[in-house]
Amino acid sequence: LRRRGKIVVNPYASPNPLSSRRAKTSRESARRLLQVPAIGLIAVSSISLFMALLTLVWDMALFASDPTSFDDLPLGQTGLVVKTVWGLIIAASNGASLWGGIQMLRLRQHQLCWLASLLACIPVIGPCFCLGIPFGAWAIIVLNKSDVADAFN
């Protein structure tokens, strides 16, 4: 230990012990701000992803049992293809929103969290259609704060 005036200096100590405390407090503050929108995105995306996958499996099982059951669709069996592709797009969007919500809780991958929040705001492919909009918008607002963005790894 060296003495500089009345201050005792430890050469092995971190340069600024207050900065590590501030960083920890900043991460905890960001996690607290993002907790509700992230959990909302996770919940709504989980429900919507489950329903999308259930619908896809149901349609495939129905088609396998009776291929003529989709003839009453406006485009016939082509309608089944369109419906399946659309279901896959919805499932992928909800999977991305779910993963983004999980990463938001962990304060990782800021751009992915922002993209997941943006996807949740699109009513046609977002989680549970309109239920994802408030959580997505809330998450975008919080993610755009500079102190929250700095808290991400």
Coordinates of N, CA, C and O in Angstrom, one line a residue:
L1 N 0.8 -1.2 0.0 CA 0.0 0.0 0.0 C 0.9 1.2 0.0 O 1.8 1.3 0.8
R2 N 0.5 2.1 -0.9 CA 1.3 3.4 -0.9 C 0.4 4.5 -0.4 O -0.8 4.5 -0.5
R3 N 1.0 5.5 0.2 CA 0.2 6.6 0.8 C 0.4 7.8 -0.1 O 1.5 8.2 -0.4
R4 N -0.7 8.4 -0.4 CA -0.7 9.7 -1.1 C -1.4 10.7 -0.3 O -2.6 10.7 -0.3
G5 N -0.8 11.4 0.4 CA -1.4 12.3 1.4 C -2.1 11.5 2.4 O -1.4 10.7 3.1
K6 N -3.4 11.6 2.6 CA -4.1 10.8 3.6 C -4.8 9.6 3.0 O -5.5 8.8 3.6
I7 N -4.8 9.5 1.6 CA -5.5 8.4 0.9 C -4.5 7.2 0.8 O -3.4 7.3 0.3
V8 N -5.0 6.0 1.1 CA -4.2 4.8 1.0 C -4.6 4.2 -0.4 O -5.8 4.0 -0.6
V9 N -3.6 4.0 -1.2 CA -3.8 3.5 -2.6 C -3.4 2.0 -2.6 O -2.2 1.7 -2.3
N10 N -4.2 1.1 -3.1 CA -3.9 -0.3 -3.3 C -3.6 -0.5 -4.8 O -4.5 -0.3 -5.6
P11 N -2.4 -0.8 -5.1 CA -2.1 -1.0 -6.6 C -2.8 -2.2 -7.2 O -2.9 -2.3 -8.4
Y12 N -3.3 -3.1 -6.4 CA -4.0 -4.3 -7.0 C -5.5 -4.1 -7.0 O -6.2 -4.9 -7.5
A13 N -6.0 -3.0 -6.6 CA -7.5 -2.7 -6.6 C -7.9 -2.3 -8.0 O -7.1 -1.8 -8.8
S14 N -9.2 -2.4 -8.3 CA -9.7 -2.0 -9.6 C -9.5 -0.5 -9.7 O -9.6 0.2 -8.7
P15 N -9.3 0.1 -10.9 CA -9.1 1.5 -11.0 C -10.2 2.4 -10.4 O -9.9 3.4 -9.8
N16 N -11.4 2.0 -10.6 CA -12.5 2.8 -10.1 C -13.6 1.8 -9.5 O -14.4 1.4 -10.3
P17 N -13.6 1.6 -8.2 CA -14.6 0.6 -7.7 C -16.1 1.1 -7.9 O -17.0 0.3 -8.0
L18 N -16.3 2.4 -8.0 CA -17.6 2.9 -8.2 C -18.2 2.6 -9.5 O -19.4 2.4 -9.7
S19 N -17.3 2.5 -10.6 CA -17.8 2.3 -11.9 C -18.4 0.9 -12.0 O -19.4 0.6 -12.7
S20 N -17.8 -0.1 -11.3 CA -18.3 -1.5 -11.4 C -19.7 -1.5 -10.7 O -20.6 -2.2 -11.1
R21 N -19.8 -0.8 -9.6 CA -21.1 -0.7 -8.9 C -22.2 0.0 -9.8 O -23.3 -0.5 -9.8
R22 N -21.8 1.0 -10.5 CA -22.7 1.7 -11.4 C -23.1 0.8 -12.5 O -24.3 0.8 -12.9
A23 N -22.2 0.1 -13.1 CA -22.5 -0.8 -14.2 C -23.5 -1.9 -13.7 O -24.4 -2.3 -14.4
K24 N -23.2 -2.4 -12.5 CA -24.1 -3.5 -12.0 C -25.5 -2.9 -11.7 O -26.5 -3.5 -12.1
T25 N -25.6 -1.7 -11.2 CA -26.9 -1.0 -10.9 C -27.6 -0.7 -12.3 O -28.8 -0.9 -12.4
S26 N -26.8 -0.3 -13.3 CA -27.4 0.0 -14.6 C -28.0 -1.3 -15.2 O -29.1 -1.2 -15.8
R27 N -27.3 -2.4 -15.1 CA -27.8 -3.7 -15.6 C -29.1 -4.1 -14.9 O -30.0 -4.6 -15.5
E28 N -29.0 -4.0 -13.6 CA -30.2 -4.3 -12.8 C -31.4 -3.4 -13.1 O -32.5 -3.9 -13.2
S29 N -31.1 -2.1 -13.3 CA -32.2 -1.2 -13.7 C -32.7 -1.5 -15.1 O -34.0 -1.5 -15.3
A30 N -31.9 -1.9 -16.0 CA -32.3 -2.2 -17.4 C -33.1 -3.5 -17.3 O -34.2 -3.6 -18.0
R31 N -32.7 -4.5 -16.5 CA -33.4 -5.7 -16.4 C -34.8 -5.5 -15.8 O -35.8 -6.1 -16.2
R32 N -34.9 -4.6 -14.8 CA -36.1 -4.3 -14.2 C -37.1 -3.6 -15.2 O -38.3 -3.9 -15.2
L33 N -36.5 -2.7 -16.0 CA -37.4 -2.0 -17.0 C -37.9 -3.0 -18.1 O -39.0 -2.8 -18.6
L34 N -37.1 -3.9 -18.4 CA -37.5 -4.9 -19.5 C -38.2 -6.1 -19.1 O -38.7 -6.8 -19.9
Q35 N -38.3 -6.3 -17.8 CA -38.9 -7.5 -17.3 C -40.4 -7.7 -17.7 O -40.7 -8.8 -18.2
V36 N -41.2 -6.8 -17.5 CA -42.6 -6.9 -17.9 C -42.9 -7.1 -19.4 O -43.5 -8.0 -19.8
P37 N -42.3 -6.2 -20.2 CA -42.5 -6.4 -21.7 C -41.9 -7.7 -22.2 O -42.5 -8.4 -23.0
A38 N -40.8 -8.2 -21.6 CA -40.1 -9.4 -22.0 C -41.0 -10.6 -21.6 O -41.3 -11.5 -22.4
I39 N -41.5 -10.6 -20.4 CA -42.4 -11.7 -20.0 C -43.7 -11.7 -20.8 O -44.2 -12.8 -21.2
G40 N -44.2 -10.5 -21.1 CA -45.4 -10.4 -21.9 C -45.2 -11.0 -23.3 O -46.0 -11.7 -23.8
L41 N -44.0 -10.7 -23.9 CA -43.7 -11.2 -25.2 C -43.5 -12.7 -25.2 O -44.0 -13.4 -26.1
I42 N -42.9 -13.2 -24.1 CA -42.7 -14.7 -24.0 C -44.0 -15.4 -23.9 O -44.3 -16.4 -24.5
A43 N -44.9 -14.8 -23.0 CA -46.2 -15.5 -22.8 C -47.1 -15.5 -24.1 O -47.6 -16.5 -24.5
V44 N -47.2 -14.3 -24.7 CA -48.0 -14.2 -25.9 C -47.5 -15.0 -27.1 O -48.2 -15.6 -27.8
S45 N -46.1 -14.9 -27.2 CA -45.5 -15.7 -28.3 C -45.6 -17.2 -28.1 O -45.8 -17.9 -29.1
S46 N -45.5 -17.6 -26.9 CA -45.6 -19.1 -26.6 C -47.0 -19.6 -26.9 O -47.1 -20.6 -27.6
I47 N -48.0 -18.8 -26.6 CA -49.4 -19.2 -26.9 C -49.6 -19.2 -28.4 O -50.1 -20.2 -28.9
S48 N -49.2 -18.2 -29.1 CA -49.3 -18.1 -30.5 C -48.5 -19.2 -31.3 O -49.0 -19.8 -32.2
L49 N -47.3 -19.4 -30.8 CA -46.5 -20.5 -31.5 C -47.1 -21.8 -31.3 O -47.2 -22.6 -32.2
F50 N -47.6 -22.1 -30.1 CA -48.3 -23.4 -29.8 C -49.5 -23.6 -30.8 O -49.7 -24.6 -31.4
M51 N -50.3 -22.5 -30.9 CA -51.5 -22.6 -31.7 C -51.1 -22.7 -33.2 O -51.8 -23.5 -33.9
A52 N -50.1 -22.0 -33.6 CA -49.6 -22.1 -35.0 C -49.2 -23.5 -35.4 O -49.5 -24.1 -36.4
L53 N -48.3 -24.1 -34.5 CA -47.8 -25.5 -34.7 C -49.0 -26.5 -34.6 O -49.0 -27.4 -35.4
L54 N -49.9 -26.3 -33.7 CA -51.0 -27.2 -33.6 C -51.9 -27.1 -34.8 O -52.3 -28.2 -35.3
T55 N -52.1 -26.0 -35.4 CA -52.9 -25.8 -36.6 C -52.2 -26.5 -37.8 O -52.8 -27.2 -38.6
L56 N -50.9 -26.3 -37.9 CA -50.1 -27.0 -39.0 C -50.2 -28.5 -38.9 O -50.4 -29.2 -39.9
V57 N -50.0 -29.0 -37.7 CA -50.1 -30.5 -37.5 C -51.5 -31.0 -37.8 O -51.7 -32.0 -38.4
W58 N -52.5 -30.2 -37.3 CA -53.9 -30.6 -37.6 C -54.2 -30.6 -39.1 O -54.8 -31.6 -39.6
D59 N -53.8 -29.6 -39.8 CA -54.0 -29.6 -41.2 C -53.3 -30.7 -42.0 O -53.9 -31.3 -42.9
M60 N -52.1 -31.0 -41.6 CA -51.4 -32.1 -42.2 C -52.0 -33.4 -41.9 O -52.2 -34.3 -42.8
A61 N -52.5 -33.6 -40.7 CA -53.2 -34.9 -40.3 C -54.5 -35.0 -41.1 O -54.9 -36.1 -41.5
L62 N -55.2 -33.9 -41.2 CA -56.5 -33.9 -41.9 C -56.3 -34.2 -43.4 O -57.0 -34.9 -44.0
F63 N -55.2 -33.6 -43.9 CA -54.9 -33.8 -45.3 C -54.5 -35.3 -45.6 O -54.8 -35.9 -46.6
A64 N -53.7 -35.8 -44.6 CA -53.3 -37.2 -44.8 C -54.4 -38.2 -44.7 O -54.5 -39.2 -45.4
S65 N -55.4 -37.9 -43.9 CA -56.6 -38.8 -43.7 C -57.6 -38.6 -44.9 O -58.2 -39.6 -45.3
D66 N -57.8 -37.4 -45.4 CA -58.7 -37.2 -46.4 C -58.3 -36.0 -47.3 O -58.6 -34.9 -47.0
P67 N -57.5 -36.3 -48.4 CA -57.0 -35.2 -49.2 C -58.1 -34.4 -49.9 O -57.9 -33.2 -50.3
T68 N -59.3 -34.9 -50.0 CA -60.4 -34.1 -50.6 C -61.0 -33.1 -49.6 O -61.9 -32.3 -50.0
S69 N -60.6 -33.1 -48.3 CA -61.2 -32.3 -47.3 C -60.9 -30.8 -47.5 O -61.6 -29.9 -47.0
F70 N -59.9 -30.5 -48.3 CA -59.5 -29.1 -48.6 C -60.0 -28.6 -49.9 O -59.7 -27.5 -50.3
D71 N -60.8 -29.4 -50.6 CA -61.3 -29.0 -51.9 C -62.3 -27.8 -51.8 O -62.5 -27.1 -52.7
D72 N -62.9 -27.6 -50.6 CA -63.9 -26.5 -50.5 C -63.2 -25.2 -50.2 O -63.8 -24.2 -50.1
L73 N -61.8 -25.2 -50.0 CA -61.1 -23.9 -49.9 C -61.2 -23.2 -51.2 O -61.3 -23.8 -52.3
P74 N -61.1 -21.8 -51.2 CA -61.2 -21.1 -52.4 C -60.2 -21.5 -53.5 O -60.6 -21.5 -54.7
L75 N -59.0 -21.9 -53.1 CA -58.0 -22.3 -54.1 C -57.8 -23.8 -54.1 O -56.9 -24.3 -54.7
G76 N -58.7 -24.6 -53.5 CA -58.5 -26.0 -53.4 C -57.3 -26.4 -52.7 O -57.0 -25.9 -51.6
Q77 N -56.6 -27.4 -53.2 CA -55.4 -27.9 -52.5 C -54.2 -26.9 -52.5 O -53.3 -26.9 -51.7
T78 N -54.3 -25.9 -53.5 CA -53.3 -24.8 -53.5 C -53.5 -24.0 -52.3 O -52.6 -23.4 -51.7
G79 N -54.8 -23.8 -51.9 CA -55.1 -23.1 -50.6 C -54.4 -23.7 -49.4 O -54.0 -23.0 -48.5
L80 N -54.3 -25.0 -49.4 CA -53.6 -25.7 -48.3 C -52.2 -25.4 -48.3 O -51.6 -25.1 -47.2
V81 N -51.5 -25.3 -49.5 CA -50.1 -24.9 -49.6 C -49.9 -23.5 -49.1 O -49.0 -23.2 -48.3
V82 N -50.8 -22.6 -49.5 CA -50.7 -21.2 -49.1 C -50.9 -21.1 -47.6 O -50.2 -20.4 -46.9
K83 N -51.9 -21.8 -47.1 CA -52.2 -21.8 -45.6 C -51.0 -22.4 -44.9 O -50.7 -21.9 -43.8
T84 N -50.4 -23.4 -45.4 CA -49.2 -24.0 -44.7 C -48.0 -23.1 -44.7 O -47.4 -22.9 -43.7
V85 N -47.7 -22.4 -45.8 CA -46.6 -21.5 -45.9 C -46.9 -20.3 -44.9 O -46.0 -19.9 -44.2
W86 N -48.1 -19.8 -45.0 CA -48.5 -18.7 -44.1 C -48.3 -19.1 -42.6 O -47.9 -18.4 -41.8
G87 N -48.7 -20.4 -42.3 CA -48.6 -20.9 -40.9 C -47.1 -21.0 -40.5 O -46.8 -20.7 -39.4
L88 N -46.3 -21.4 -41.5 CA -44.8 -21.4 -41.2 C -44.2 -20.1 -40.9 O -43.4 -19.9 -40.1
I89 N -44.7 -19.1 -41.7 CA -44.2 -17.7 -41.5 C -44.7 -17.2 -40.1 O -43.9 -16.6 -39.4
I90 N -45.9 -17.5 -39.7 CA -46.4 -17.1 -38.4 C -45.6 -17.8 -37.3 O -45.2 -17.2 -36.3
A91 N -45.4 -19.1 -37.5 CA -44.6 -19.8 -36.5 C -43.2 -19.3 -36.3 O -42.7 -19.2 -35.2
A92 N -42.5 -19.0 -37.5 CA -41.2 -18.4 -37.4 C -41.2 -17.1 -36.7 O -40.3 -16.8 -35.9
S93 N -42.1 -16.2 -37.0 CA -42.2 -14.9 -36.4 C -42.4 -15.0 -34.9 O -41.8 -14.3 -34.1
N94 N -43.3 -15.9 -34.5 CA -43.6 -16.1 -33.1 C -42.4 -16.8 -32.4 O -42.1 -16.5 -31.2
G95 N -41.7 -17.7 -33.1 CA -40.5 -18.2 -32.5 C -39.4 -17.2 -32.3 O -38.7 -17.2 -31.3
A96 N -39.3 -16.3 -33.2 CA -38.3 -15.2 -33.1 C -38.7 -14.3 -32.0 O -37.8 -13.8 -31.2
S97 N -40.0 -14.0 -31.8 CA -40.5 -13.1 -30.7 C -40.2 -13.8 -29.4 O -39.8 -13.2 -28.4
L98 N -40.5 -15.1 -29.3 CA -40.2 -15.9 -28.1 C -38.7 -15.8 -27.7 O -38.4 -15.5 -26.6
W99 N -37.9 -16.1 -28.7 CA -36.4 -16.1 -28.4 C -35.9 -14.7 -28.1 O -35.1 -14.5 -27.2
G100 N -36.5 -13.7 -28.7 CA -36.1 -12.3 -28.4 C -36.5 -11.9 -27.0 O -35.8 -11.2 -26.3
G101 N -37.7 -12.4 -26.5 CA -38.1 -12.1 -25.2 C -37.2 -12.8 -24.1 O -36.9 -12.2 -23.1
I102 N -36.8 -14.0 -24.4 CA -35.9 -14.7 -23.5 C -34.5 -14.0 -23.5 O -34.0 -13.8 -22.4
Q103 N -34.0 -13.6 -24.6 CA -32.8 -12.8 -24.6 C -32.9 -11.5 -24.0 O -31.9 -11.0 -23.4
M104 N -34.1 -10.9 -24.0 CA -34.3 -9.6 -23.4 C -34.2 -9.8 -21.9 O -33.6 -8.9 -21.2
L105 N -34.7 -10.8 -21.3 CA -34.6 -11.1 -19.9 C -33.1 -11.3 -19.5 O -32.7 -10.9 -18.4
R106 N -32.3 -11.8 -20.4 CA -30.9 -12.1 -20.1 C -30.0 -10.9 -20.5 O -28.8 -11.0 -20.3
L107 N -30.6 -9.9 -21.1 CA -29.8 -8.7 -21.5 C -28.8 -9.1 -22.5 O -27.6 -8.7 -22.4
R108 N -29.1 -9.8 -23.5 CA -28.2 -10.3 -24.6 C -28.9 -10.0 -26.0 O -30.1 -10.0 -26.1
Q109 N -28.0 -9.8 -27.0 CA -28.5 -9.6 -28.4 C -29.5 -8.5 -28.5 O -30.7 -8.7 -28.8
H110 N -29.1 -7.3 -28.4 CA -29.9 -6.1 -28.4 C -30.7 -6.0 -29.7 O -31.9 -5.7 -29.7
Q111 N -30.0 -6.2 -30.8 CA -30.7 -6.1 -32.1 C -31.8 -7.2 -32.3 O -32.8 -6.9 -32.9
L112 N -31.5 -8.4 -31.8 CA -32.5 -9.5 -31.9 C -33.7 -9.1 -31.1 O -34.9 -9.3 -31.5
C113 N -33.5 -8.6 -29.9 CA -34.6 -8.1 -29.0 C -35.4 -7.1 -29.7 O -36.7 -7.1 -29.6
W114 N -34.8 -6.1 -30.3 CA -35.5 -5.0 -31.0 C -36.3 -5.6 -32.2 O -37.4 -5.2 -32.4
L115 N -35.7 -6.5 -33.0 CA -36.4 -7.1 -34.1 C -37.6 -8.0 -33.6 O -38.7 -7.9 -34.2
A116 N -37.4 -8.7 -32.5 CA -38.5 -9.5 -32.0 C -39.7 -8.6 -31.5 O -40.8 -8.9 -31.7
S117 N -39.3 -7.5 -30.9 CA -40.3 -6.5 -30.5 C -41.1 -5.9 -31.7 O -42.3 -5.7 -31.7
L118 N -40.3 -5.6 -32.8 CA -40.9 -5.1 -34.0 C -41.8 -6.1 -34.6 O -42.9 -5.8 -35.1
L119 N -41.4 -7.4 -34.7 CA -42.3 -8.4 -35.2 C -43.6 -8.6 -34.4 O -44.6 -8.9 -35.0
A120 N -43.5 -8.4 -33.1 CA -44.7 -8.5 -32.3 C -45.7 -7.4 -32.6 O -46.9 -7.5 -32.3
C121 N -45.2 -6.3 -33.2 CA -46.1 -5.2 -33.5 C -46.8 -5.3 -34.8 O -47.6 -4.5 -35.1
I122 N -46.5 -6.3 -35.6 CA -47.1 -6.5 -36.9 C -48.3 -7.4 -36.6 O -48.2 -8.6 -36.3
P123 N -49.5 -6.9 -36.7 CA -50.7 -7.7 -36.3 C -50.9 -9.0 -37.1 O -51.4 -10.0 -36.5
V124 N -50.6 -9.1 -38.3 CA -50.9 -10.2 -39.1 C -50.0 -11.4 -38.8 O -50.5 -12.6 -38.8
I125 N -48.8 -11.2 -38.5 CA -47.8 -12.3 -38.2 C -47.4 -12.2 -36.7 O -46.7 -13.1 -36.3
G126 N -47.7 -11.2 -36.0 CA -47.3 -11.1 -34.6 C -48.0 -12.1 -33.7 O -48.9 -12.7 -34.0
P127 N -47.5 -12.2 -32.5 CA -48.0 -13.1 -31.5 C -49.5 -12.7 -31.1 O -49.8 -11.6 -30.8
C128 N -50.3 -13.7 -31.2 CA -51.8 -13.6 -30.9 C -52.4 -12.4 -31.6 O -53.2 -11.6 -31.0
F129 N -52.0 -12.1 -32.8 CA -52.4 -11.0 -33.7 C -52.3 -9.7 -32.9 O -51.2 -9.1 -32.9
C130 N -53.3 -9.2 -32.3 CA -53.2 -7.8 -31.7 C -52.7 -7.8 -30.3 O -52.3 -6.8 -29.8
L131 N -52.6 -9.0 -29.6 CA -52.2 -9.0 -28.2 C -50.7 -8.7 -28.1 O -50.2 -8.3 -27.0
G132 N -49.9 -8.9 -29.1 CA -48.5 -8.7 -29.1 C -48.1 -7.2 -29.2 O -47.0 -6.8 -28.9
I133 N -49.0 -6.4 -29.8 CA -48.7 -5.0 -30.1 C -48.3 -4.2 -28.8 O -47.2 -3.6 -28.8
P134 N -49.0 -4.3 -27.7 CA -48.6 -3.5 -26.6 C -47.3 -3.9 -26.0 O -46.5 -3.0 -25.7
F135 N -47.0 -5.2 -25.9 CA -45.8 -5.6 -25.4 C -44.6 -5.3 -26.3 O -43.5 -4.9 -25.9
G136 N -44.8 -5.4 -27.6 CA -43.8 -5.1 -28.6 C -43.5 -3.6 -28.6 O -42.3 -3.2 -28.6
A137 N -44.5 -2.8 -28.5 CA -44.3 -1.3 -28.5 C -43.6 -0.9 -27.2 O -42.6 -0.1 -27.2
W138 N -44.0 -1.5 -26.1 CA -43.4 -1.2 -24.8 C -41.9 -1.6 -24.8 O -41.1 -0.8 -24.4
A139 N -41.6 -2.7 -25.4 CA -40.2 -3.2 -25.4 C -39.4 -2.3 -26.3 O -38.3 -2.0 -26.0
I140 N -39.9 -1.9 -27.5 CA -39.2 -1.0 -28.3 C -38.8 0.3 -27.7 O -37.7 0.8 -27.7
I141 N -39.8 0.9 -26.9 CA -39.6 2.1 -26.2 C -38.5 2.0 -25.2 O -37.6 2.8 -25.1
V142 N -38.5 0.9 -24.4 CA -37.5 0.7 -23.4 C -36.2 0.3 -24.0 O -35.1 0.8 -23.6
L143 N -36.1 -0.5 -25.1 CA -34.9 -0.8 -25.7 C -34.2 0.3 -26.4 O -33.0 0.3 -26.5
N144 N -34.9 1.4 -26.7 CA -34.3 2.5 -27.4 C -33.7 3.5 -26.4 O -33.0 4.5 -26.8
K145 N -33.9 3.3 -25.1 CA -33.2 4.1 -24.1 C -31.7 3.8 -24.1 O -31.3 2.6 -24.1
S146 N -30.9 4.8 -24.0 CA -29.5 4.6 -24.1 C -28.9 3.8 -22.9 O -28.0 3.0 -23.1
D147 N -29.4 4.0 -21.7 CA -28.9 3.3 -20.6 C -29.2 1.8 -20.6 O -28.5 0.9 -20.2
V148 N -30.4 1.5 -21.2 CA -30.8 0.1 -21.4 C -30.0 -0.5 -22.5 O -29.5 -1.7 -22.3
A149 N -29.7 0.2 -23.6 CA -28.9 -0.4 -24.7 C -27.5 -0.6 -24.2 O -26.9 -1.6 -24.6
D150 N -27.0 0.3 -23.3 CA -25.6 0.1 -22.8 C -25.5 -1.1 -21.9 O -24.4 -1.7 -21.7
A151 N -26.6 -1.5 -21.3 CA -26.6 -2.6 -20.4 C -26.5 -4.0 -21.1 O -26.1 -5.0 -20.4
F152 N -26.7 -4.0 -22.4 CA -26.7 -5.3 -23.1 C -25.2 -5.7 -23.3 O -24.3 -4.8 -23.5
N153 N -24.9 -7.0 -23.4 CA -23.5 -7.4 -23.6 C -23.2 -7.1 -25.1 O -23.9 -7.3 -26.0

